Short mmCIF file of C-alpha atoms and ligand atoms in Angstrom, two decimals:
data_model
loop_
_atom_site.label_atom_id
_atom_site.label_comp_id
_atom_site.label_asym_id
_atom_site.label_seq_id
_atom_site.Cartn_x
_atom_site.Cartn_y
_atom_site.Cartn_z
CA UNK A 17 0.02 -0.31 0.06
CA UNK A 18 1.56 3.34 -0.59
CA UNK A 19 2.06 5.61 2.07
CA UNK A 20 -0.07 8.53 1.84
CA UNK A 21 1.05 12.09 2.64
CA UNK A 22 -0.16 11.69 6.00
CA UNK A 23 2.61 11.60 8.85
CA UNK A 24 3.14 8.03 10.47
CA UNK A 25 1.85 7.85 14.04
CA UNK A 26 1.01 6.01 17.24
CA UNK A 27 -2.38 6.03 18.26
CA UNK A 28 -2.69 5.85 22.01
CA UNK A 29 -6.73 5.23 22.56
CA UNK A 30 -6.91 5.62 25.98
CA UNK A 31 -10.25 3.73 27.28
CA UNK A 32 -10.29 1.80 24.14
CA UNK A 33 -12.76 -0.72 25.33
CA UNK A 34 -15.32 1.99 26.05
CA UNK A 35 -18.26 2.42 23.95
CA UNK A 36 -17.12 5.53 21.53
CA UNK A 37 -13.89 3.68 20.84
CA UNK A 38 -16.11 0.51 20.06
CA UNK A 39 -19.16 2.03 18.25
CA UNK A 40 -17.27 4.88 16.59
CA UNK A 41 -13.10 5.27 16.88
CA UNK A 42 -12.08 1.70 15.46
CA UNK A 43 -14.28 1.86 12.89
CA UNK A 44 -13.65 5.57 11.87
CA UNK A 45 -9.74 4.11 11.61
CA UNK A 46 -10.65 1.41 9.93
CA UNK A 47 -12.34 3.56 7.47
CA UNK A 48 -9.32 5.61 6.97
CA UNK A 49 -6.99 2.37 6.48
CA UNK A 50 -9.55 1.56 3.87
CA UNK A 51 -8.65 4.91 1.64
CA UNK A 52 -5.12 3.84 2.37
CA UNK A 53 -5.53 7.62 4.61
CA UNK A 54 -3.14 5.28 7.27
CA UNK A 55 0.75 5.80 6.67
CA UNK A 56 1.99 2.36 6.32
CA UNK A 57 3.65 2.68 9.69
CA UNK A 58 0.81 3.99 12.10
CA UNK A 59 0.34 1.85 14.71
CA UNK A 60 -2.63 1.67 17.24
CA UNK A 61 -2.34 1.24 20.97
CA UNK A 62 -5.63 -0.04 22.57
CA UNK A 63 -5.80 1.23 26.15
CA UNK A 64 -7.46 0.24 29.13
CA UNK A 65 -7.50 -1.51 32.37
CA UNK A 66 -10.42 -4.00 32.34
CA UNK A 67 -9.81 -7.79 33.11
CA UNK A 68 -8.62 -10.14 30.48
CA UNK A 69 -6.34 -10.77 27.67
CA UNK A 70 -4.84 -8.70 25.47
CA UNK A 71 -5.91 -11.42 22.79
CA UNK A 72 -9.60 -11.46 24.64
CA UNK A 73 -9.87 -7.84 23.67
CA UNK A 74 -8.41 -7.64 20.77
CA UNK A 75 -11.30 -10.09 19.64
CA UNK A 76 -13.57 -8.12 21.04
CA UNK A 77 -12.26 -5.00 18.91
CA UNK A 78 -12.92 -7.17 15.91
CA UNK A 79 -16.14 -8.26 16.85
CA UNK A 80 -17.26 -4.71 17.23
CA UNK A 81 -15.58 -3.62 13.73
CA UNK A 82 -17.53 -6.29 12.07
CA UNK A 83 -20.62 -4.41 13.52
CA UNK A 84 -20.65 -1.04 12.99
CA UNK A 85 -18.91 -1.07 9.90
CA UNK A 86 -21.56 -1.67 7.25
CA UNK A 87 -20.74 -5.16 5.52
CA UNK A 88 -20.15 -4.21 2.01
CA UNK A 89 -17.70 -1.82 3.39
CA UNK A 90 -15.72 -4.89 5.17
CA UNK A 91 -12.92 -5.63 2.97
CA UNK A 92 -11.04 -9.06 4.49
CA UNK A 93 -7.86 -7.84 3.64
CA UNK A 94 -7.66 -4.13 4.82
CA UNK A 95 -9.62 -5.52 7.82
CA UNK A 96 -6.36 -8.06 8.61
CA UNK A 97 -4.18 -5.25 7.33
CA UNK A 98 -6.21 -2.75 10.27
CA UNK A 99 -6.40 -5.00 13.05
CA UNK A 100 -2.43 -6.17 12.51
CA UNK A 101 -1.70 -2.11 13.39
CA UNK A 102 -3.96 -2.77 17.24
CA UNK A 103 -2.04 -3.64 20.03
CA UNK A 104 -3.56 -3.80 23.58
CA UNK A 105 -1.34 -2.65 26.39
CA UNK A 106 -3.17 -2.13 30.08
CA UNK A 107 -3.04 0.82 31.56
CA UNK A 108 -4.58 1.96 34.61
CA UNK A 109 -5.30 5.88 34.04
CA UNK A 110 -3.87 6.53 37.53
CA UNK A 111 -1.17 4.28 37.55
CA UNK A 112 2.45 5.72 36.66
CA UNK A 113 4.15 2.15 36.46
CA UNK A 114 1.85 1.74 33.30
CA UNK A 115 2.87 4.59 31.91
CA UNK A 116 6.49 3.42 31.80
CA UNK A 117 5.23 0.23 30.29
CA UNK A 118 3.36 2.42 27.94
CA UNK A 119 6.18 4.51 26.78
CA UNK A 120 8.76 1.47 26.56
CA UNK A 121 6.27 0.45 23.69
CA UNK A 122 6.44 3.63 21.78
CA UNK A 123 10.09 4.53 19.76
CA UNK A 124 11.93 7.66 20.40
CA UNK A 125 10.95 9.41 17.51
CA UNK A 126 7.50 8.58 17.08
CA UNK A 127 4.67 11.02 16.76
CA UNK A 128 2.05 10.41 19.44
CA UNK A 129 -1.71 11.06 19.29
CA UNK A 130 -3.53 10.75 22.48
CA UNK A 131 -7.11 10.09 22.30
CA UNK A 132 -9.02 10.34 25.45
CA UNK A 133 -11.75 8.74 25.30
CA UNK A 134 -12.43 8.41 29.37
CA UNK A 135 -14.37 10.97 31.48
CA UNK A 136 -12.97 14.33 31.93
CA UNK A 137 -12.53 13.30 35.49
CA UNK A 138 -8.94 11.71 34.33
CA UNK A 139 -7.41 13.55 31.41
CA UNK A 140 -4.97 16.00 34.20
CA UNK A 141 -3.87 12.48 35.35
CA UNK A 142 -3.16 11.34 31.92
CA UNK A 143 -1.86 14.55 30.96
CA UNK A 144 0.18 14.47 33.75
CA UNK A 145 1.70 11.08 33.45
CA UNK A 146 1.95 10.97 29.68
CA UNK A 147 4.45 14.00 30.65
CA UNK A 148 6.53 12.32 33.82
CA UNK A 149 7.44 9.59 31.30
CA UNK A 150 8.56 11.77 28.70
CA UNK A 151 5.43 11.55 26.02
CA UNK A 152 4.10 15.11 26.15
CA UNK A 153 6.38 16.77 24.26
CA UNK A 154 5.76 14.38 21.05
CA UNK A 155 2.24 13.83 21.46
CA UNK A 156 -0.87 15.40 20.93
CA UNK A 157 -4.34 15.32 23.45
CA UNK A 158 -7.37 14.65 21.96
CA UNK A 159 -10.07 15.36 24.43
CA UNK A 160 -14.09 14.09 23.89
CA UNK A 161 -16.75 16.30 25.35
CA UNK A 162 -17.84 16.47 27.96
CA UNK A 163 -15.24 18.94 29.45
CA UNK A 164 -16.46 20.10 32.50
CA UNK A 165 -20.37 20.35 33.91
CA UNK A 166 -19.53 24.08 33.89
CA UNK A 167 -17.42 27.20 33.84
CA UNK A 168 -15.86 26.44 36.90
CA UNK A 169 -15.50 22.46 36.54
CA UNK A 170 -14.40 22.95 32.25
CA UNK A 171 -11.54 25.95 33.69
CA UNK A 172 -10.02 22.67 35.75
CA UNK A 173 -10.15 20.47 33.01
CA UNK A 174 -8.49 22.82 30.65
CA UNK A 175 -5.95 23.88 33.47
CA UNK A 176 -5.06 20.65 34.18
CA UNK A 177 -4.51 19.60 30.39
CA UNK A 178 -2.70 22.71 29.74
CA UNK A 179 0.04 21.94 32.71
CA UNK A 180 1.27 19.59 30.04
CA UNK A 181 -0.27 20.57 26.51
CA UNK A 182 -0.27 23.61 25.01
CA UNK A 183 -3.03 24.92 22.69
CA UNK A 184 -2.08 23.94 19.72
CA UNK A 185 -1.39 20.89 20.45
CA UNK A 186 -4.81 20.14 22.20
CA UNK A 187 -7.58 18.83 20.14
CA UNK A 188 -11.05 19.64 21.50
CA UNK A 189 -14.15 17.41 19.92
CA UNK A 190 -16.97 18.33 18.64
CA UNK A 191 -17.98 15.78 16.35
CA UNK A 192 -20.69 17.87 14.90
CA UNK A 193 -17.83 19.55 14.06
CA UNK A 194 -16.37 16.76 11.80
CA UNK A 195 -19.49 16.01 10.18
CA UNK A 196 -19.67 17.20 6.13
CA UNK A 197 -22.93 19.00 6.31
CA UNK A 198 -21.63 21.23 8.68
CA UNK A 199 -18.06 21.84 7.46
CA UNK A 200 -20.31 22.59 4.22
CA UNK A 201 -21.69 26.18 6.03
CA UNK A 202 -18.63 27.55 5.45
CA UNK A 203 -18.47 26.20 1.63
CA UNK A 204 -22.50 27.29 1.59
CA UNK A 205 -21.92 30.88 3.35
CA UNK A 206 -18.40 32.31 1.88
CA UNK A 207 -18.02 30.50 -1.37
CA UNK A 208 -21.29 31.99 -2.98
CA UNK A 209 -22.00 35.77 -2.57
CA UNK A 210 -25.52 35.22 -3.22
CA UNK A 211 -26.40 34.69 0.37
CA UNK A 212 -23.26 36.62 2.19
CA UNK A 213 -24.85 40.02 1.10
CA UNK A 214 -27.87 38.94 2.39
CA UNK A 215 -26.86 37.52 5.60
CA UNK A 216 -27.50 40.05 8.31
CA UNK A 217 -30.73 41.64 9.99
CA UNK A 218 -31.99 43.53 6.62
CA UNK A 219 -32.54 40.76 4.73
CA UNK A 220 -33.10 37.75 7.49
CA UNK A 221 -36.22 38.03 9.80
CA UNK A 222 -35.05 34.39 11.87
CA UNK A 223 -33.10 31.83 12.04
CA UNK A 224 -34.38 28.11 13.50
CA UNK A 225 -32.10 25.23 14.54
CA UNK A 226 -33.51 21.57 15.18
CA UNK A 227 -31.28 18.82 16.47
CA UNK A 228 -34.01 15.99 16.87
CA UNK A 229 -33.15 12.43 17.62
CA UNK A 230 -35.73 9.71 17.56
CA UNK A 231 -33.91 7.75 20.47
CA UNK A 232 -34.14 8.01 24.16
CA UNK A 233 -31.30 7.74 26.79
CA UNK A 234 -30.27 4.27 25.35
CA UNK A 235 -28.73 2.75 28.76
CA UNK A 236 -26.80 6.02 29.76
CA UNK A 237 -28.97 7.31 31.66
CA UNK A 238 -26.28 7.33 34.56
CA UNK A 239 -24.34 10.27 32.56
CA UNK A 240 -27.39 11.73 30.73
CA UNK A 241 -28.53 12.54 33.94
CA UNK A 242 -26.48 14.53 35.65
CA UNK A 243 -26.16 16.78 32.30
CA UNK A 244 -29.66 17.08 30.44
CA UNK A 245 -30.14 18.13 26.82
CA UNK A 246 -29.01 22.21 27.91
CA UNK A 247 -25.33 20.07 28.30
CA UNK A 248 -25.10 17.25 26.77
CA UNK A 249 -25.94 19.43 23.44
CA UNK A 250 -27.13 22.69 23.15
CA UNK A 251 -24.25 23.49 25.14
CA UNK A 252 -21.57 22.13 22.31
CA UNK A 253 -23.29 21.41 18.78
CA UNK A 254 -26.24 23.65 18.89
CA UNK A 255 -24.09 27.05 19.77
CA UNK A 256 -21.55 25.64 17.43
CA UNK A 257 -24.28 25.12 14.43
CA UNK A 258 -25.16 28.51 15.96
CA UNK A 259 -21.71 30.04 15.27
CA UNK A 260 -21.28 28.85 11.56
CA UNK A 261 -23.88 30.48 10.78
CA UNK A 262 -24.01 33.90 12.81
CA UNK A 263 -20.39 34.89 12.66
CA UNK A 264 -18.45 37.58 10.20
CA UNK A 265 -16.27 35.87 7.32
CA UNK A 266 -13.21 35.13 8.74
CA UNK A 267 -10.32 36.35 7.47
CA UNK A 268 -8.89 32.97 6.13
CA UNK A 269 -9.52 29.46 7.17
CA UNK A 270 -7.23 28.76 9.69
CA UNK A 271 -7.80 27.45 12.63
CA UNK A 272 -7.94 30.43 14.67
CA UNK A 273 -9.61 33.12 12.22
CA UNK A 274 -12.64 30.74 12.39
CA UNK A 275 -12.44 30.55 15.87
CA UNK A 276 -11.86 34.20 16.81
CA UNK A 277 -15.13 34.58 14.94
CA UNK A 278 -16.93 32.20 16.61
CA UNK A 279 -15.96 33.66 19.99
CA UNK A 280 -17.32 37.04 19.38
CA UNK A 281 -20.56 35.32 18.36
CA UNK A 282 -20.85 33.70 21.80
CA UNK A 283 -19.53 36.54 23.30
CA UNK A 284 -22.04 38.51 22.08
CA UNK A 285 -24.95 36.00 22.93
CA UNK A 286 -27.46 37.77 24.99
CA UNK A 287 -27.47 36.96 28.49
CA UNK A 288 -31.48 35.23 29.78
CA UNK A 289 -33.17 36.81 32.16
CA UNK A 290 -35.21 35.87 35.02
CA UNK A 291 -38.35 36.65 33.19
CA UNK A 292 -36.84 35.71 29.69
CA UNK A 293 -36.72 31.82 31.49
CA UNK A 294 -40.33 31.77 31.23
CA UNK A 295 -41.27 33.10 27.62
CA UNK A 296 -38.04 31.98 25.46
CA UNK A 297 -37.31 28.59 27.73
CA UNK A 298 -39.03 25.63 27.51
CA UNK A 299 -37.08 22.42 29.35
CA UNK A 300 -39.48 19.16 28.78
CA UNK A 301 -39.01 15.43 29.90
CA UNK A 302 -40.39 13.01 28.11
CA UNK A 303 -42.98 10.69 29.37
CA UNK A 304 -44.02 7.22 27.79
CA UNK A 305 -45.75 7.80 24.49
CA UNK A 306 -45.00 5.63 20.52
CA UNK A 307 -41.89 5.46 18.73
CA UNK A 308 -42.16 4.22 15.26
CA UNK A 309 -45.37 3.32 16.13
CA UNK A 310 -44.16 0.82 19.66
CA UNK A 311 -44.74 2.04 22.99
CA UNK A 312 -41.75 3.50 24.57
CA UNK A 313 -41.29 4.22 28.38
CA UNK A 314 -41.12 7.43 29.56
CA UNK A 315 -37.94 8.99 31.24
CA UNK A 316 -38.25 8.17 34.73
CA UNK A 317 -39.48 4.83 33.55
CA UNK A 318 -35.88 3.86 31.66
CA UNK A 319 -33.71 1.44 32.98
CA UNK A 320 -31.83 2.59 36.14
CA UNK A 321 -33.68 5.48 36.49
CA UNK A 322 -34.57 8.08 39.34
CA UNK A 323 -38.05 8.52 39.55
CA UNK A 324 -37.42 11.62 40.97
CA UNK A 325 -35.37 12.82 38.63
CA UNK A 326 -36.03 16.77 36.93
CA UNK A 327 -33.78 16.88 34.44
CA UNK A 328 -34.29 17.84 31.10
CA UNK A 329 -34.47 15.51 27.94
CA UNK A 330 -35.61 18.42 25.76
CA UNK A 331 -35.01 22.19 25.41
CA UNK A 332 -36.22 25.05 22.91
CA UNK A 333 -34.96 28.53 23.25
CA UNK A 334 -34.47 32.16 22.00
CA UNK A 335 -31.04 33.21 21.69
CA UNK A 336 -30.69 36.70 20.65
CA UNK A 337 -27.03 37.69 19.84
CA UNK A 338 -26.44 41.56 20.01
CA UNK A 339 -23.93 42.49 17.52
CA UNK A 340 -25.00 45.02 14.34
CA UNK A 341 -25.35 42.03 11.84
CA UNK A 342 -27.95 40.46 13.68
CA UNK A 343 -29.73 42.57 15.66
CA UNK A 344 -33.90 42.20 15.98
CA UNK A 345 -33.08 38.18 14.31
CA UNK A 346 -34.03 35.94 17.12
CA UNK A 347 -32.50 31.91 16.59
CA UNK A 348 -34.72 29.57 17.85
CA UNK A 349 -32.57 26.28 18.83
CA UNK A 350 -34.66 23.21 19.67
CA UNK A 351 -33.20 19.66 20.76
CA UNK A 352 -34.87 16.78 22.22
CA UNK A 353 -34.67 12.79 22.50
CA UNK A 354 -37.72 10.60 21.89
CA UNK A 355 -39.36 13.11 18.91
CA UNK A 356 -40.88 12.16 16.02
CA UNK A 357 -37.64 11.40 13.60
CA UNK A 358 -34.11 12.07 14.01
CA UNK A 359 -33.81 15.40 12.26
CA UNK A 360 -30.87 18.12 12.19
CA UNK A 361 -32.10 21.21 10.16
CA UNK A 362 -30.98 25.07 10.12
CA UNK A 363 -33.66 27.06 8.37
CA UNK A 364 -32.94 30.99 7.49
CA UNK A 365 -36.17 32.68 7.22
CA UNK A 366 -35.63 35.67 4.84
CA UNK A 367 -38.08 38.63 5.44
CA UNK A 368 -40.42 39.30 3.16
CA UNK A 369 -39.79 41.82 0.14
CA UNK A 370 -40.10 45.56 0.98
CA UNK A 371 -42.43 46.77 -1.64
CA UNK A 372 -45.24 44.33 -1.76
CA UNK A 373 -47.46 43.97 -4.88
CA UNK A 374 -49.87 40.92 -4.72
CA UNK A 375 -53.20 39.98 -3.25
CA UNK A 376 -53.15 40.89 0.40
CA UNK A 377 -54.14 37.53 1.35
CA UNK A 378 -50.86 35.70 0.07
CA UNK A 379 -49.02 37.87 2.00
CA UNK A 380 -47.83 35.72 4.62
CA UNK A 381 -46.92 32.83 2.89
CA UNK A 382 -44.06 35.21 1.26
CA UNK A 383 -40.59 34.15 1.99
CA UNK A 384 -38.01 32.63 1.14
CA UNK A 385 -36.33 30.01 3.02
CA UNK A 386 -33.00 28.01 3.07
CA UNK A 387 -32.91 24.75 4.32
CA UNK A 388 -30.25 23.30 5.25
CA UNK A 389 -29.95 19.51 5.87
CA UNK A 390 -27.77 18.16 8.35
CA UNK A 391 -28.91 14.75 8.68
CA UNK A 392 -30.71 12.22 7.33
CA UNK A 393 -31.13 13.39 3.31
CA UNK A 394 -28.37 15.93 3.55
CA UNK A 395 -28.59 18.64 1.39
CA UNK A 396 -29.71 22.05 0.78
CA UNK A 397 -33.11 23.58 -0.44
CA UNK A 398 -34.10 27.03 -1.26
CA UNK A 399 -37.56 28.02 -1.42
CA UNK A 400 -38.40 30.40 -3.77
CA UNK A 401 -41.82 32.26 -5.03
CA UNK A 402 -43.20 31.06 -7.78
CA UNK A 403 -46.57 31.70 -10.12
CA UNK A 404 -48.81 28.98 -10.01
CA UNK A 405 -49.55 27.29 -13.34
CA UNK A 406 -52.60 27.52 -15.26
CA UNK A 407 -54.71 30.08 -16.74
CA UNK A 408 -57.08 29.36 -14.20
CA UNK A 409 -54.59 30.58 -11.42
CA UNK A 410 -53.97 34.34 -12.31
CA UNK A 411 -51.25 35.64 -10.33
CA UNK A 412 -51.65 33.08 -7.86
CA UNK A 413 -48.98 32.48 -5.93
CA UNK A 414 -46.73 29.19 -4.75
CA UNK A 415 -43.60 28.52 -2.90
CA UNK A 416 -41.20 25.96 -4.37
CA UNK A 417 -37.82 24.17 -3.95
CA UNK A 418 -34.56 24.90 -5.15
CA UNK A 419 -33.10 21.36 -4.38
CA UNK A 420 -29.61 19.93 -4.15
CA UNK A 421 -29.81 16.74 -2.38
CA UNK A 422 -25.97 15.30 -1.52
CA UNK A 423 -26.68 11.55 -1.91
CA UNK A 424 -28.10 12.36 -5.47
CA UNK A 425 -25.61 14.97 -6.62
CA UNK A 426 -22.60 13.59 -6.04
CA UNK A 427 -23.96 9.61 -6.21
CA UNK A 428 -20.58 7.69 -5.96
CA UNK A 429 -19.15 9.20 -2.73
CA UNK A 430 -19.66 7.67 0.74
CA UNK A 431 -20.50 10.54 3.14
CA UNK A 432 -17.94 9.68 5.74
CA UNK A 433 -18.61 9.89 9.44
CA UNK A 434 -17.77 13.07 11.47
CA UNK A 435 -14.44 11.14 13.40
CA UNK A 436 -12.80 10.43 10.23
CA UNK A 437 -12.71 13.86 9.40
CA UNK A 438 -11.82 14.83 12.55
CA UNK A 439 -9.00 11.62 13.20
CA UNK A 440 -7.75 12.92 9.79
CA UNK A 441 -7.39 16.47 11.04
CA UNK A 442 -5.72 15.23 14.25
CA UNK A 443 -3.09 12.88 12.32
CA UNK A 444 -2.57 15.89 9.94
CA UNK A 445 -2.18 18.77 12.88
CA UNK A 446 -5.45 20.70 11.18
CA UNK A 447 -6.69 22.46 14.54
CA UNK A 448 -9.93 24.23 12.59
CA UNK A 449 -12.39 21.62 13.28
CA UNK A 450 -11.90 21.16 16.82
CA UNK A 451 -13.27 23.83 19.80
CA UNK A 452 -10.71 26.29 21.56
CA UNK A 453 -10.46 26.43 25.16
CA UNK A 454 -12.29 30.48 24.89
CA UNK A 455 -14.82 28.88 23.13
CA UNK A 456 -15.95 26.37 25.38
CA UNK A 457 -15.65 28.70 28.22
CA UNK A 458 -17.62 31.09 27.15
CA UNK A 459 -20.49 28.34 25.84
CA UNK A 460 -20.50 27.35 29.27
CA UNK A 461 -20.58 30.53 30.61
CA UNK A 462 -23.90 31.50 28.66
CA UNK A 463 -25.65 28.12 29.45
CA UNK A 464 -24.40 28.21 33.40
CA UNK A 465 -26.57 31.46 33.70
CA UNK A 466 -29.68 29.26 31.89
CA UNK A 467 -29.00 26.54 34.80
CA UNK A 468 -29.14 28.86 37.65
CA UNK A 469 -32.34 30.49 36.96
CA UNK A 470 -33.76 26.60 36.56
CA UNK A 471 -31.99 25.87 39.38
CA UNK A 472 -33.21 28.84 41.39
CA UNK A 473 -36.90 28.80 40.06
CA UNK A 474 -37.92 24.75 40.63
CA UNK A 475 -39.68 24.92 38.24
CA UNK A 476 -39.82 21.28 36.96
CA UNK A 477 -39.81 20.31 32.82
CA UNK A 478 -42.61 20.20 30.92
CA UNK A 479 -43.66 16.43 30.42
CA UNK A 480 -44.12 15.63 26.36
CA UNK A 481 -45.17 12.20 24.94
CA UNK A 482 -42.30 10.62 23.07
CA UNK A 483 -42.58 10.99 19.95
CA UNK A 484 -44.18 14.02 20.01
CA UNK A 485 -42.64 17.45 19.05
CA UNK A 486 -41.67 18.83 22.66
CA UNK A 487 -44.17 20.52 25.24
CA UNK A 488 -46.87 22.65 23.71
CA UNK A 489 -44.29 25.58 25.11
CA UNK A 490 -42.28 25.27 22.84
CA UNK A 491 -45.10 25.57 19.87
CA UNK A 492 -45.93 28.84 22.02
CA UNK A 493 -42.26 30.00 22.39
CA UNK A 494 -42.09 30.63 18.39
CA UNK A 495 -45.99 31.68 18.29
CA UNK A 496 -45.78 34.23 20.87
CA UNK A 497 -43.37 35.94 18.16
CA UNK A 498 -45.91 35.40 14.95
CA UNK A 499 -43.92 32.45 13.60
CA UNK A 500 -44.08 28.01 13.90
CA UNK A 501 -40.95 26.03 13.31
CA UNK A 502 -40.51 25.13 9.85
CA UNK A 503 -42.65 21.56 8.84
CA UNK A 504 -42.63 20.03 11.35
CA UNK A 505 -46.10 19.97 12.89
C1 BG6 B 610 -23.72 13.03 21.70
C2 BG6 B 610 -24.49 13.10 22.40
O1 BG6 B 610 -22.72 14.57 21.74
O2 BG6 B 610 -24.24 13.41 20.52
C3 BG6 B 610 -25.65 12.48 22.91
O3 BG6 B 610 -23.69 13.01 23.85
C4 BG6 B 610 -26.13 12.57 21.39
O4 BG6 B 610 -26.68 12.71 23.46
C5 BG6 B 610 -25.07 12.93 20.54
O5 BG6 B 610 -27.13 11.37 21.31
C6 BG6 B 610 -25.79 12.80 18.87
O6 BG6 B 610 -25.15 12.95 17.77
P1 BG6 B 610 -25.34 12.71 16.71
O7 BG6 B 610 -24.11 12.50 15.50
O8 BG6 B 610 -26.03 10.96 15.92
O9 BG6 B 610 -26.49 13.74 15.87
#
């Protein structure tokens, strides 16, 4: 196999037997190998502290690969080559002696990528131990979310890592940034002069960002109940999407140019007042209902649940950005578990034409919408106004789509999983798709005020039936402003 332009490295995967590693990271590394994007000399060290023999663990990894990679993409020769790259090493993350053993497995000149698929509480200890055995200086660290559960705890984690790793070797994951369609937001906005001239409060009335999931908690109650939907989804994925839509054009595509612009947006987010908590934010928790026609339990009846929990599984809110470009343009964000379908979508609603010449009763329908489907059915659709066809129709207007569906248009290309892109970028040393420390901190700062407000009010989340679009008050949230959520009711 030809070596690629990607430098060789030793990929040290901490937490190699965890759910994330087995479901996402090994399959992503396999796909990179399959696409010949791993250097011949790249090795993978699977690090974990579970009991069992290396052979058993490697067999487990292979079994999961066969489960999580689509059958058609399992090529036996590539799989053997890939598995031959992996060595299992027993490492207790807190035990320095195990790192001495680890260091002995890594040649003196090898570039190391240390991926922490572990709880953030041990990031500091891993970094310190990597430093003690002399690996830190030639190592990039990759940190999984969640980094902390509020501003103070995220600072503690970031500071612990920063003692040994400078920012330019720290890669904080938000896997949404690795999605092809999310990267496409940059292309759509800045490679087309058509949109950028309209991208402001003069032409846009409001923006909707929906990230809905059909699944419930899926055995993750222990983690999720301490987090809730605001920390799990809004603090990171939805605010990152908001930043990519709202930011000013960066001077270039370098990591810091893009991140500087995103930070400006986060700094401009208006805090939500105590009154705003009741009028512009809705928290929900699902109760029993139906998903794909099958009865499903409520959040409080899920496996290992605590029947008293008031953790939210749904959030809808109106965010306002206090700057010249977006003054008076609300961003409606909505995300929840156990929604009717999996759907991540951004809808940009343009304002009506300034001078209106059509029949007054048609006025309400008139507005262009740019719909960006992030998943599934990735694509872009621009709703434009046209005249109804037919002699009997007069100048009756209707809205129709100009459509770009990525899978139809680019038939040959498989849409890579976000982690494939992100792992490749780390190996290439590109930080564009990773989150800088200050971005995480401003996002936490904004979310912390909401969490504090909820705590103070003591209000329980509003119930919604599994399989619905959330509590009725999330519909009222937007109708109060004379609008409705696009297309889902
Ligand atoms: C993760 C959250 O970050 O994103 C999960 O912790 C959520 O709760 C997941 O299910 C959604 O990711 P995706 O790529 O399936 O939209």
